[in-house]
PDB file of C-alpha atoms and ligand atoms in Angstrom:
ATOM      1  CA  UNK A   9     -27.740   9.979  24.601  1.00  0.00           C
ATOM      2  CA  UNK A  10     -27.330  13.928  24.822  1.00  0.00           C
ATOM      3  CA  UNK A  11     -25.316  15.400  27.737  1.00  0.00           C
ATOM      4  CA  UNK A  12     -27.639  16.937  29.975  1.00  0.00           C
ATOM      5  CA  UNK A  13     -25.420  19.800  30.943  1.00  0.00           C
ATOM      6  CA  UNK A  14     -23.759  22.308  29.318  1.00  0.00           C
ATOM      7  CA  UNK A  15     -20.804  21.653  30.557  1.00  0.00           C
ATOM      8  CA  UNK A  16     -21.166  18.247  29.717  1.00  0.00           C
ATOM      9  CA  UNK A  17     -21.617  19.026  26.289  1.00  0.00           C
ATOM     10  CA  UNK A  18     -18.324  21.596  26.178  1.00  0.00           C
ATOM     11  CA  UNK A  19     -16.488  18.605  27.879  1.00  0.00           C
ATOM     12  CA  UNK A  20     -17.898  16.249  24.980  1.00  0.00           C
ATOM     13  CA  UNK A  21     -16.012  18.370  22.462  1.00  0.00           C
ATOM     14  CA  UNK A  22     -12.612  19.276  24.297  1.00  0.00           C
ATOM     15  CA  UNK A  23      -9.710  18.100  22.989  1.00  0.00           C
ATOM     16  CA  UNK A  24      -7.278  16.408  24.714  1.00  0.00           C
ATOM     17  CA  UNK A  25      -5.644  18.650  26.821  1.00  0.00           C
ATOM     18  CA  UNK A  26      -2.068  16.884  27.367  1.00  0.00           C
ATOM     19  CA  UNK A  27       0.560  16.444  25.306  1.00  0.00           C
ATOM     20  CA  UNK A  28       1.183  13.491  22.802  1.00  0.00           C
ATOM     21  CA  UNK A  29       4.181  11.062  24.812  1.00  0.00           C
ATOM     22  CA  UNK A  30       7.442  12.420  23.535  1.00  0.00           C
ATOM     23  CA  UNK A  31       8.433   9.497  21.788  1.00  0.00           C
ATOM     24  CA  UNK A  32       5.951   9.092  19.290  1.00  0.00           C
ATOM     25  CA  UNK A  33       6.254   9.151  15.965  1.00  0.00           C
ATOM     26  CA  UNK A  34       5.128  12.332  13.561  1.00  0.00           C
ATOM     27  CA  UNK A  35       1.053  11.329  11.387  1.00  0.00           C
ATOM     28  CA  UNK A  36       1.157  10.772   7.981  1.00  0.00           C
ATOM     29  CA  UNK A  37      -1.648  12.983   6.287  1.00  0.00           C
ATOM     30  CA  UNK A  38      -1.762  12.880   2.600  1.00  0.00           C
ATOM     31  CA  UNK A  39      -4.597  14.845   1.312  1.00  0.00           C
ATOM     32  CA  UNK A  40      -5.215  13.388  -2.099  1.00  0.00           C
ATOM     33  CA  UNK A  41      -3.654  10.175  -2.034  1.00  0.00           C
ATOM     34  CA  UNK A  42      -5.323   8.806  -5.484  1.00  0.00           C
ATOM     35  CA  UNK A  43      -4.757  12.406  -7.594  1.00  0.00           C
ATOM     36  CA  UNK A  44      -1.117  13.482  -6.805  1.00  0.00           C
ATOM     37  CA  UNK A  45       1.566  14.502  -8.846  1.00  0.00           C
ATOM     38  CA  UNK A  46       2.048  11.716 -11.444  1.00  0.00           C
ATOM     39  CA  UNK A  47       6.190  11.889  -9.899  1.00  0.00           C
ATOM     40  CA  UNK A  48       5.323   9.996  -6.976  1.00  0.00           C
ATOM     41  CA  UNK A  49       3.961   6.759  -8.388  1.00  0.00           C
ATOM     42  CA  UNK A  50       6.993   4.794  -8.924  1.00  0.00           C
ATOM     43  CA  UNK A  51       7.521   2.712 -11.731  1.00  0.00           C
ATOM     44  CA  UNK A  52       7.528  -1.443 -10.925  1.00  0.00           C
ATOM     45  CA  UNK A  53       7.332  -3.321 -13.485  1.00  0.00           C
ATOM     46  CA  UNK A  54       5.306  -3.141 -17.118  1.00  0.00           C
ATOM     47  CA  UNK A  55       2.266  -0.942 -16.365  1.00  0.00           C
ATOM     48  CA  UNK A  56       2.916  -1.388 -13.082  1.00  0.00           C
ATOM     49  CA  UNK A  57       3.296   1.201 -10.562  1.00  0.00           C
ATOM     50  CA  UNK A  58       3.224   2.256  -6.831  1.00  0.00           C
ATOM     51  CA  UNK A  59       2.986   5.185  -4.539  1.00  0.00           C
ATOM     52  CA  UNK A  60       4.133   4.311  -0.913  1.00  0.00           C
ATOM     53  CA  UNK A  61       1.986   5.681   1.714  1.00  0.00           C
ATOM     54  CA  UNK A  62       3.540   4.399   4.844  1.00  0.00           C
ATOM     55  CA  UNK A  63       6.624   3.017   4.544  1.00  0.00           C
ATOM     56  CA  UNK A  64       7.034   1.072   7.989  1.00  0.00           C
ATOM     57  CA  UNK A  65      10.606   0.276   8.711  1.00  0.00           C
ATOM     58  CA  UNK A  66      10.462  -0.328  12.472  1.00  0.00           C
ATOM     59  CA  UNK A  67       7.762  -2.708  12.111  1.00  0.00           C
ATOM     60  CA  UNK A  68       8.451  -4.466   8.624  1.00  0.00           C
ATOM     61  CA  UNK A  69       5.471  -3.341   6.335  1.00  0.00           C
ATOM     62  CA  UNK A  70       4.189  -0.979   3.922  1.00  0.00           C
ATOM     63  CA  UNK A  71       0.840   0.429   3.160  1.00  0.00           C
ATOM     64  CA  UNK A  72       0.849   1.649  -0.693  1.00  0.00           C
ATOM     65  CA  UNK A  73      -1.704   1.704  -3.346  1.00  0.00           C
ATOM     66  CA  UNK A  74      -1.233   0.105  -6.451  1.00  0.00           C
ATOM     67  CA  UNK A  75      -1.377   1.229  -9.755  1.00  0.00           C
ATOM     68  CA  UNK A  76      -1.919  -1.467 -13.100  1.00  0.00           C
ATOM     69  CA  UNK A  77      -2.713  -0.452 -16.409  1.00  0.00           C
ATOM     70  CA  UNK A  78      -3.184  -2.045 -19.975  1.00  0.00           C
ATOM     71  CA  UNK A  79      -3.729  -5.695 -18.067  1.00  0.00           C
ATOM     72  CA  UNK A  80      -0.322  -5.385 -16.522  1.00  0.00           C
ATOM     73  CA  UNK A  81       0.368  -8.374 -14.434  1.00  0.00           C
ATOM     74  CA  UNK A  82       2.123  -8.220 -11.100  1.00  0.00           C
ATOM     75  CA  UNK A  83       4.463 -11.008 -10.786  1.00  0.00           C
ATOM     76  CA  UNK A  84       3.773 -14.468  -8.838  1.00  0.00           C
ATOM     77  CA  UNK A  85       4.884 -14.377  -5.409  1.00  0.00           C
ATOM     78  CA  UNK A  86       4.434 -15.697  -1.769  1.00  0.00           C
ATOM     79  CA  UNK A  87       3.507 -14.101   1.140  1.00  0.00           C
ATOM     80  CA  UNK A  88       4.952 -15.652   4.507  1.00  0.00           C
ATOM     81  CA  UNK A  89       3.205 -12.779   6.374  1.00  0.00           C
ATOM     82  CA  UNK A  90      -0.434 -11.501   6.066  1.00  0.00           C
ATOM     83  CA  UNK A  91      -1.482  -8.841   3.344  1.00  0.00           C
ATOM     84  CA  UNK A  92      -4.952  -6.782   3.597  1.00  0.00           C
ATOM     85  CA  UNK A  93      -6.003  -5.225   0.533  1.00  0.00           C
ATOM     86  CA  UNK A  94      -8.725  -3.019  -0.716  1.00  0.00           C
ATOM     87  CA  UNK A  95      -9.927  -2.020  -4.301  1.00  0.00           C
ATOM     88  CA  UNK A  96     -10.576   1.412  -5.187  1.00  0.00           C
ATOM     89  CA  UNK A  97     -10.619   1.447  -8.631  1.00  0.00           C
ATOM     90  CA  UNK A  98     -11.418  -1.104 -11.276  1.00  0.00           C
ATOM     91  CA  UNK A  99     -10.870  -5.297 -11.239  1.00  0.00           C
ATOM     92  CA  UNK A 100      -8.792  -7.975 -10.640  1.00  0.00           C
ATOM     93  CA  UNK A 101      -8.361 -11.237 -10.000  1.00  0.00           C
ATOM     94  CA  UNK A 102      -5.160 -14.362  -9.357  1.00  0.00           C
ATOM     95  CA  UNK A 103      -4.512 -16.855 -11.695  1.00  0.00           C
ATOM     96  CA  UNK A 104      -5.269 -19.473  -8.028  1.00  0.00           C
ATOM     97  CA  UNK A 105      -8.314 -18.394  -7.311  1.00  0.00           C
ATOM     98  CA  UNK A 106     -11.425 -17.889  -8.677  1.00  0.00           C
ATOM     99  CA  UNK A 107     -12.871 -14.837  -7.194  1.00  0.00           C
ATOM    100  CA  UNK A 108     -12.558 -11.643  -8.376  1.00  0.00           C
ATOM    101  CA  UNK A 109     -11.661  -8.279  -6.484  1.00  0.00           C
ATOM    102  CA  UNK A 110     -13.671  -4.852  -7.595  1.00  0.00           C
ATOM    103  CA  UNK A 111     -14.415  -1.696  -6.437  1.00  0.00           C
ATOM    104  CA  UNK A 112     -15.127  -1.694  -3.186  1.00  0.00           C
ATOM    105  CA  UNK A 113     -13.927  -5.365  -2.137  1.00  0.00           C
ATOM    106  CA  UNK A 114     -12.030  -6.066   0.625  1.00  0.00           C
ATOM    107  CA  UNK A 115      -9.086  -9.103   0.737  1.00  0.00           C
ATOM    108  CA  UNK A 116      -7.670 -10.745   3.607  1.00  0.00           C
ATOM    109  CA  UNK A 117      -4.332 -12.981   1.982  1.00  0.00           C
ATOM    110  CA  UNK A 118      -3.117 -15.504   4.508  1.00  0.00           C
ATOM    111  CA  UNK A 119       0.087 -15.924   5.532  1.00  0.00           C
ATOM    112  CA  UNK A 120       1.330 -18.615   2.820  1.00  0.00           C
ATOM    113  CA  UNK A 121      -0.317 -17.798  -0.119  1.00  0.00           C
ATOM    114  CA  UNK A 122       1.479 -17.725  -3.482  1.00  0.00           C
ATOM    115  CA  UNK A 123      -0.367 -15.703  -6.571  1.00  0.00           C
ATOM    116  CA  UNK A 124       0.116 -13.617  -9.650  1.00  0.00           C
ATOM    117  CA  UNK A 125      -2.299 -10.686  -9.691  1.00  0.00           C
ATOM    118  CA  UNK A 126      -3.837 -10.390 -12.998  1.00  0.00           C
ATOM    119  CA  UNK A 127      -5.581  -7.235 -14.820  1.00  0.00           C
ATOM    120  CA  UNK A 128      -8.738  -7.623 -17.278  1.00  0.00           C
ATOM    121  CA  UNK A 129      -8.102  -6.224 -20.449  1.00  0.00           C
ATOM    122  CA  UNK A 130     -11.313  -4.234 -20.531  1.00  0.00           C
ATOM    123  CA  UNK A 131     -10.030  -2.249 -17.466  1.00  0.00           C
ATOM    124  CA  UNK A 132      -7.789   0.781 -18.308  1.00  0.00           C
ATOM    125  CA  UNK A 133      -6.769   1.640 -14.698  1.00  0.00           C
ATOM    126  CA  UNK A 134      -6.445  -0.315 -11.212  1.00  0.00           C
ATOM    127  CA  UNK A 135      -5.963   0.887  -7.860  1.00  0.00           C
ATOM    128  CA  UNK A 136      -5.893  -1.148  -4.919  1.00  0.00           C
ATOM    129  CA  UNK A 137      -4.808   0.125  -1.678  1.00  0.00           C
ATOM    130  CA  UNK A 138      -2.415  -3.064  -0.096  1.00  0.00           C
ATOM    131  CA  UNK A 139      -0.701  -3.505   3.487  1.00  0.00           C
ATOM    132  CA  UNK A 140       2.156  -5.639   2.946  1.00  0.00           C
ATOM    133  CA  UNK A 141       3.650  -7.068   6.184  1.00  0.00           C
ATOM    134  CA  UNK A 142       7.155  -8.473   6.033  1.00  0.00           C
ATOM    135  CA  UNK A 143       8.378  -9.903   2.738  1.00  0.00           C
ATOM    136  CA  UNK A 144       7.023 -10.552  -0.646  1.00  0.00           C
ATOM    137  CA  UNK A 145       9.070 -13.974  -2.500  1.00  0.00           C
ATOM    138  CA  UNK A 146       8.923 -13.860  -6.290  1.00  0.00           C
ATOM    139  CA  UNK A 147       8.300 -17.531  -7.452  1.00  0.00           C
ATOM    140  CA  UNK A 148       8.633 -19.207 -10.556  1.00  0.00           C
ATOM    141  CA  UNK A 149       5.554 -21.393 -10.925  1.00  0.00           C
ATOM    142  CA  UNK A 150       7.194 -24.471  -8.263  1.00  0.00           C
ATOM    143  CA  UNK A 151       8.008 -22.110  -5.366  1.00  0.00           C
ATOM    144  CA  UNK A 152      11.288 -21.671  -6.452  1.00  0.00           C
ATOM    145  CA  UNK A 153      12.357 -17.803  -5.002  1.00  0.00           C
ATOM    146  CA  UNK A 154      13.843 -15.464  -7.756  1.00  0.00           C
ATOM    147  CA  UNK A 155      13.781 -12.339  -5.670  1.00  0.00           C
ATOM    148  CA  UNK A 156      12.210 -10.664  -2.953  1.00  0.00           C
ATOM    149  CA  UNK A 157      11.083  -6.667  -1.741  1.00  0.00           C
ATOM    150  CA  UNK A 158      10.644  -5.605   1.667  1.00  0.00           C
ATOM    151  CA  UNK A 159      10.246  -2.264   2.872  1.00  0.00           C
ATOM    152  CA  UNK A 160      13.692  -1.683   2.771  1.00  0.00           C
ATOM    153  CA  UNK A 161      13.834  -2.361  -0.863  1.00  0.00           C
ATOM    154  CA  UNK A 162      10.423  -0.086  -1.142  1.00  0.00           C
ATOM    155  CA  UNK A 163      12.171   2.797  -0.138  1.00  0.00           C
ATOM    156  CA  UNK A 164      15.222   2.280  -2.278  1.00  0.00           C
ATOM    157  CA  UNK A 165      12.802   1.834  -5.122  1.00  0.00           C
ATOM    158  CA  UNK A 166      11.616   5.182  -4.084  1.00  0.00           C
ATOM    159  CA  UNK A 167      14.544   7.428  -3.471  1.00  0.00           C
ATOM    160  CA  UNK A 168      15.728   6.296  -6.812  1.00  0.00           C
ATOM    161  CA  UNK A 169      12.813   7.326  -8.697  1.00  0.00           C
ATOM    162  CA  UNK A 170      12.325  10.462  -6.915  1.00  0.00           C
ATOM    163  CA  UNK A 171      15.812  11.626  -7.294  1.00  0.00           C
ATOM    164  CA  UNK A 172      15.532  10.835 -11.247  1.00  0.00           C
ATOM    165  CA  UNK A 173      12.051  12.552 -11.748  1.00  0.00           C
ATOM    166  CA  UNK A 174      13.475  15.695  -9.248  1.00  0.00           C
ATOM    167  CA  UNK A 175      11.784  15.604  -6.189  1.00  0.00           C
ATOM    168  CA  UNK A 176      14.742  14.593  -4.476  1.00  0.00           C
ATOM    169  CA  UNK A 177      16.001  11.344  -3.196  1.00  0.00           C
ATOM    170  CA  UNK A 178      14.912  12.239   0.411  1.00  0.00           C
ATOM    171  CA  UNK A 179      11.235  12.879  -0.879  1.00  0.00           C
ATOM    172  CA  UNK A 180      10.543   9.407   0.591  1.00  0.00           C
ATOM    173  CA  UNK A 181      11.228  10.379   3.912  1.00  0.00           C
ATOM    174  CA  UNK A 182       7.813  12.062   4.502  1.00  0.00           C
ATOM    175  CA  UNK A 183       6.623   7.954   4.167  1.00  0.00           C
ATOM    176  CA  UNK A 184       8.496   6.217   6.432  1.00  0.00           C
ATOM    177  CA  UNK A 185       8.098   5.523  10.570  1.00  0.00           C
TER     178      UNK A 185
HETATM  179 FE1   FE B 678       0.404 -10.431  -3.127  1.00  0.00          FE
END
């Protein structure tokens, strides 16, 4: 419905007039989050990389988008907390179920579910943006944990590679809340 006034219709597009409460936390605003400088994706595993959006170490997650190329495969692991996921860029699919995820699909994981995320070989690049709450446990193929990342390990992943590629170790700060 259009405001019938016009001050109604100045009010409609006034900004907020008070101040943000003092103890919140700085946005994140990151322009061009799929076309950056190649530094900031940061290496994983074989053709696997990541760069961190929102590194979330007062509430245990991350928010990062997900790089796989040349039918990388990320690892099998189990997810005791709830992962969102959506796919901006080519196909995928795990070796547990039998959907696939492509452009454009959105995936809810459960907490409990245990997969390895597997790359076609007729797609050259992936990109999926993921939320990862909590923990991720690497399994061998009976549950069996063989490691683990958190945010915490996230952002030592990160200050690593930035420091070795020159953007500074504290380049990841910009990323976490
Ligand atoms: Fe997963």
């Amino acid at each position: 419905m259009p405001p019938e006034t016009k001050e109604a219709a100045d009010i409609a597009r006034m900004p907020y007039q008070l101040p943000f409460p003092k103890d919140a936390q700085e946005e994140i605003v990151i322009p061009d989050a799929m076309a950056e400088d190649e530094r900031i994706w940061v290496p994983q595993a074989e053709n696997v990389s990541f760069r961190p959006l929102c590194l979330n170490r007062s509430q245990g997650y991350w928010m990062n988008l997900l790089r796989v190329r040349k039918s990388g495969v990320l690892s099998r692991h189990r997810h005791p907390q709830p992962v969102h996921g959506f796919v901006l860029k080519g196909r995928w699919h795990y070796l547990e179920h039998d959907w696939e995820a492509r452009e454009g699909s959105y995936v809810f994981e459960p907490p409990g579910e245990t997969h390895t995320l597997v790359v076609p070989e007729d797609v050259p690049e992936m990109i999926t943006y993921f939320q990862v709450n909590g923990v991720m446990l690497y399994v061998d193929p009976w549950g069996k944990t063989m490691g683990y990342e958190d945010v915490f390990t996230k952002i030592d992943m990160c200050r690593k590679h930035y420091e070795a590629v020159g953007l500074g170790a504290d380049y990841v700060d910009r990323f976490i809340r």
